[in-house]
Amino acid sequence: MEYDKEDHTWRRRSSATLKQTTCQPMPKRSHTVAVIVLGLAVLSCLLGYCVLSETLPYESKTLRLVIVLFRHGARTPISSYKSDPFKNYQWPDGLGSLTNAGKLQLYELGKKYRNYYANFIPEEYYEKDVYVMSSDKSRCLMNAYTFLAGLFPPSDRQTWHPELPWQPIPVHSLPKDLDDIVAQTKPCKVWKSMYEELLEEANSDPKFAELFDYLSKHTNQSPFLNEIKMNLQDSVSHTNLDRSLYIYSGHDVTVVGLWRTLGYSELLEPEYGASLVLELHEEVEQDTFFVKLFYRNNTKVEVPMELNMPFCDDPCTYNRFIQHIETLIPNNWEEECQN
Amino acid sequence: MYVTSSGDRHGDRTPIDPYPTDPWRNESLWPVRFGQLTNIGKRQHYALGQWFRKRYSNIITNKYDSKKVYVRSTNVDRTLMSAEVNLAGMYPPMGKEVWNDHLNWQPIPIHTRPEHDDEVLAMKRKCAQYDIAKNNFINSRAYEDHLSKYEGLMDYLTQHTLRKIKDFEDINDIYNILFIENLYNLTLPKWTHSVFPDKLKEPACYSFSIATATPVMARLLAGPLLKAIVNNMLNKMSEQPDALTMSIYSGHDFTIANILSALGLFDGNCPSYTSTIIFELLNEDSTPDYYVRISYRNTTDIVEPFILNIPNCGKMCPIQRFIQVFDNLISVDWESDCQVQYNNNLIIYFFIMIHIFIFILYLQDNYCDVIKQEKRNELLRNRRIATDETETCLCPDLEQNVDVNNVEKPQLLL
């Protein structure tokens, strides 16, 4: 990891200077003591930093925009099967609902992001900075709320209830029949017929992989890709200066879909609360923008894994990234779907 | 008591767009950004939620039940947030619902849809028929006469706010800004003293009844929401498995006013923050009689709401009678009712035009034929008398006709 390496070199250099300072003989005893005490203080700070650096805020002067997409937390089964021994078990909130553990997972994830981006995401929630969009499914909406509860506990000024460290934050959504972005449930005729065809051919046909690839790359993900493209563009062209964070609360299919459209062919099995993060960086001196991609497979991961996008060099320039996703966005989704 | 649907307005907010000369137009003078819900607003809605919980503790469980309670909001930050705090007051986590020991709150889903696609709650989806009806109303003599009474006031406002004030909605925008500033104990400029609040209030609040001024407008604008509410009630009566016990709608002042006004219940007062309309379906024990009761509270204080006297039906209105009385609203078939019918008229008009055109051609043809025939006859007659040559008539070539006539006349005299 890039900034880990930096961290490493920086630590070594500083400890060297430190040794130099402590080794210099000082004329007065009190001075020596003072220097030793100071030196010890600095040393302990450094040591503490080294130990804790993994969880300390992410330091970046180039960061401009963060787009987070996560899967909901633990839920009860969506449907039972014929020989299911728990077929008649009354799940506390019915099938497919978010459990308390699931609520907590995303709350913890929200807190992780708060710590990780402490130097980037403002402490106080302000609606022009953040845009939150969720699938209309109850578990996703609920997870968006708990994630935000962890990410934006109210500041003193925002505290409205003395005993409730929580504040309402708007979560936007689209009804199932209109959602082509997060849940991707808006009907698309072409996609549906291809999907049915695929189910028929299933494993027997070697074209399976190819077709699946096409399906996941095309049509169904494209409105979401388009949304990402617009978000990046707004930031690059400075049309939306306030907005620095987009949050999407979706399903495993949303996460896997984005993963595949970004060119990864390995099988991804996102756990509950898995999250993908796109970061937009600006190198002011070079006047260029870069895109970075990070992944957390669950809510326990402390430091996200940086991914190198197969279609792009490292670092991946914004232009190359846009160029790639543009090839996956049809000019007219409705038309391509033949709705 | 079975089903209840309530529409409530969001809580205390800052002005949306202060006028150019407003001394308080600097956003930093306010606790939150313009148009946003303030902490006062959050507390108001929290209290409302607690009141709902108390009032309906006999029909809704303490534990949140997603199959019985449905919450919908317009896709606007302050209404979404109001709904969230409302639910925080209504459903503090109980027993097994506690998911976080440090937080006496639980997430509850609030559904929404884009405003331009929402004819039910936001009432902002495009409806061509509605636009026509509204346009006709705005251009009607009665409306223009009413508006002209306030010309002096509007000129006065335009002059002092430096914003063009040309109708009731514009007056309401100014009234609303002054109202909020007054609420925050901010000193209002001197020019307002002669008009605020008394002179502005009546025309400002009248703006809320324009949107549903005619039966057609009321049907197309408020019909879908009332239809949804009545359907909820009918579902509950017929004990449908998916029947909801409570639906909560989080909207704006105009949502409240449009519903009241469409039902003939609007009293001319602007809806206050957290003003709430409650539709309740009641039934007396072991009888098949169901009644609709509408209550309204137009204050931010948590007091017992007023039971409204439903026109032609009373305070306890039998549901079948309710459906009859408001058939104009409830029977709305929004998608098809909004389609412009003058398309058909155009087609009919087009057909009639074509027919008239063909008829004229036919007449002309006939006329021509008649003339030709006459001429032929005459020519034949002429030939018998004289043997001069004439060309056949190429009707409607007049010159030839004239020629022929000129030639013929003296001969006829003979």
Short mmCIF file of C-alpha atoms in Angstrom, two decimals, chain A residues 92-95 98 100-101 103-104 107 111 125-128 131 136-138 141-143 145-146 149 156-161 163-175 177-178 242, chain B residues 27 30-34 36-37 39 42-43 46 50 63-64 66-67 75-78 80-82 84-85 88 95-100 102-114 117:
data_model
loop_
_atom_site.label_atom_id
_atom_site.label_comp_id
_atom_site.label_asym_id
_atom_site.label_seq_id
_atom_site.Cartn_x
_atom_site.Cartn_y
_atom_site.Cartn_z
CA PRO A 92 -38.36 -12.08 14.34
CA ASP A 93 -39.19 -9.62 11.55
CA GLY A 94 -40.14 -11.97 8.76
CA LEU A 95 -38.03 -13.18 5.86
CA LEU A 98 -32.27 -6.88 8.75
CA ASN A 100 -29.85 -6.37 15.04
CA ALA A 101 -26.40 -7.71 14.24
CA LYS A 103 -27.84 -2.97 12.01
CA LEU A 104 -24.77 -2.90 14.22
CA TYR A 107 -23.21 1.30 12.28
CA LYS A 111 -17.82 4.70 12.50
CA TYR A 125 -23.34 16.74 8.71
CA TYR A 126 -24.29 19.27 6.10
CA GLU A 127 -26.66 18.18 3.37
CA LYS A 128 -24.77 19.79 0.49
CA TYR A 131 -25.79 12.58 -0.93
CA ASP A 136 -36.07 0.89 -1.67
CA LYS A 137 -35.79 -2.46 0.15
CA SER A 138 -36.37 -1.98 3.87
CA LEU A 141 -32.92 1.83 3.84
CA MET A 142 -32.43 0.78 7.46
CA ASN A 143 -28.75 0.13 6.85
CA TYR A 145 -29.74 5.05 8.41
CA THR A 146 -27.51 3.06 10.76
CA ALA A 149 -25.78 7.16 12.59
CA ASP A 156 -22.95 19.95 19.83
CA ARG A 157 -24.72 22.41 17.58
CA GLN A 158 -26.68 19.66 15.93
CA THR A 159 -27.75 17.89 19.09
CA TRP A 160 -31.50 18.27 19.26
CA HIS A 161 -32.30 15.74 21.98
CA GLU A 163 -30.19 11.87 25.45
CA LEU A 164 -30.14 10.84 21.84
CA PRO A 165 -26.80 11.06 20.04
CA TRP A 166 -28.49 10.68 16.69
CA GLN A 167 -29.74 13.05 14.02
CA PRO A 168 -31.96 12.48 11.01
CA ILE A 169 -30.20 12.50 7.64
CA PRO A 170 -32.21 12.24 4.43
CA VAL A 171 -31.87 9.02 2.46
CA HIS A 172 -33.14 9.18 -1.09
CA SER A 173 -34.49 6.19 -2.94
CA LEU A 174 -36.38 5.16 -6.04
CA PRO A 175 -39.36 2.80 -6.01
CA ASP A 177 -40.08 -0.16 -10.74
CA LEU A 178 -38.00 2.97 -11.32
CA ASP A 242 -19.69 21.25 -1.83
CA GLU B 27 -27.31 32.36 5.50
CA TRP B 30 -29.35 31.19 10.64
CA PRO B 31 -28.79 27.98 12.59
CA VAL B 32 -28.96 25.78 9.49
CA ARG B 33 -28.84 26.37 5.76
CA PHE B 34 -31.87 27.82 3.98
CA GLN B 36 -33.56 23.05 6.13
CA LEU B 37 -35.18 21.55 9.16
CA ASN B 39 -33.45 21.51 15.78
CA LYS B 42 -36.79 18.03 14.86
CA ARG B 43 -38.13 18.31 18.39
CA TYR B 46 -40.29 13.93 17.72
CA GLN B 50 -44.59 10.35 20.67
CA LYS B 63 -42.69 -3.02 18.25
CA TYR B 64 -42.37 -1.71 14.73
CA SER B 66 -43.32 -3.30 8.70
CA LYS B 67 -46.44 -5.09 7.46
CA ASN B 75 -38.26 13.37 -1.91
CA VAL B 76 -37.19 16.56 -0.13
CA ASP B 77 -34.56 16.67 2.63
CA ARG B 78 -36.74 18.33 5.27
CA LEU B 80 -37.51 12.93 4.79
CA MET B 81 -35.81 14.14 7.97
CA SER B 82 -39.13 15.06 9.61
CA GLU B 84 -37.23 10.10 10.48
CA VAL B 85 -37.54 12.03 13.73
CA ALA B 88 -37.80 8.07 16.35
CA GLY B 95 -36.78 -5.24 24.25
CA LYS B 96 -35.35 -7.29 21.40
CA GLU B 97 -35.38 -4.27 19.12
CA VAL B 98 -32.51 -2.69 21.05
CA TRP B 99 -29.57 -3.10 18.70
CA ASN B 100 -27.19 -0.56 20.19
CA HIS B 102 -25.72 3.52 23.47
CA LEU B 103 -28.47 4.63 21.17
CA ASN B 104 -32.15 4.71 22.02
CA TRP B 105 -33.14 4.78 18.39
CA GLN B 106 -33.81 2.30 15.62
CA PRO B 107 -33.91 2.70 11.84
CA ILE B 108 -37.32 2.55 10.16
CA PRO B 109 -37.69 2.62 6.37
CA ILE B 110 -39.22 5.68 4.73
CA HIS B 111 -40.25 5.27 1.13
CA THR B 112 -40.10 8.02 -1.42
CA ARG B 113 -40.09 8.62 -5.14
CA PRO B 114 -38.82 11.46 -7.32
CA ASP B 117 -42.85 11.14 -10.81
#
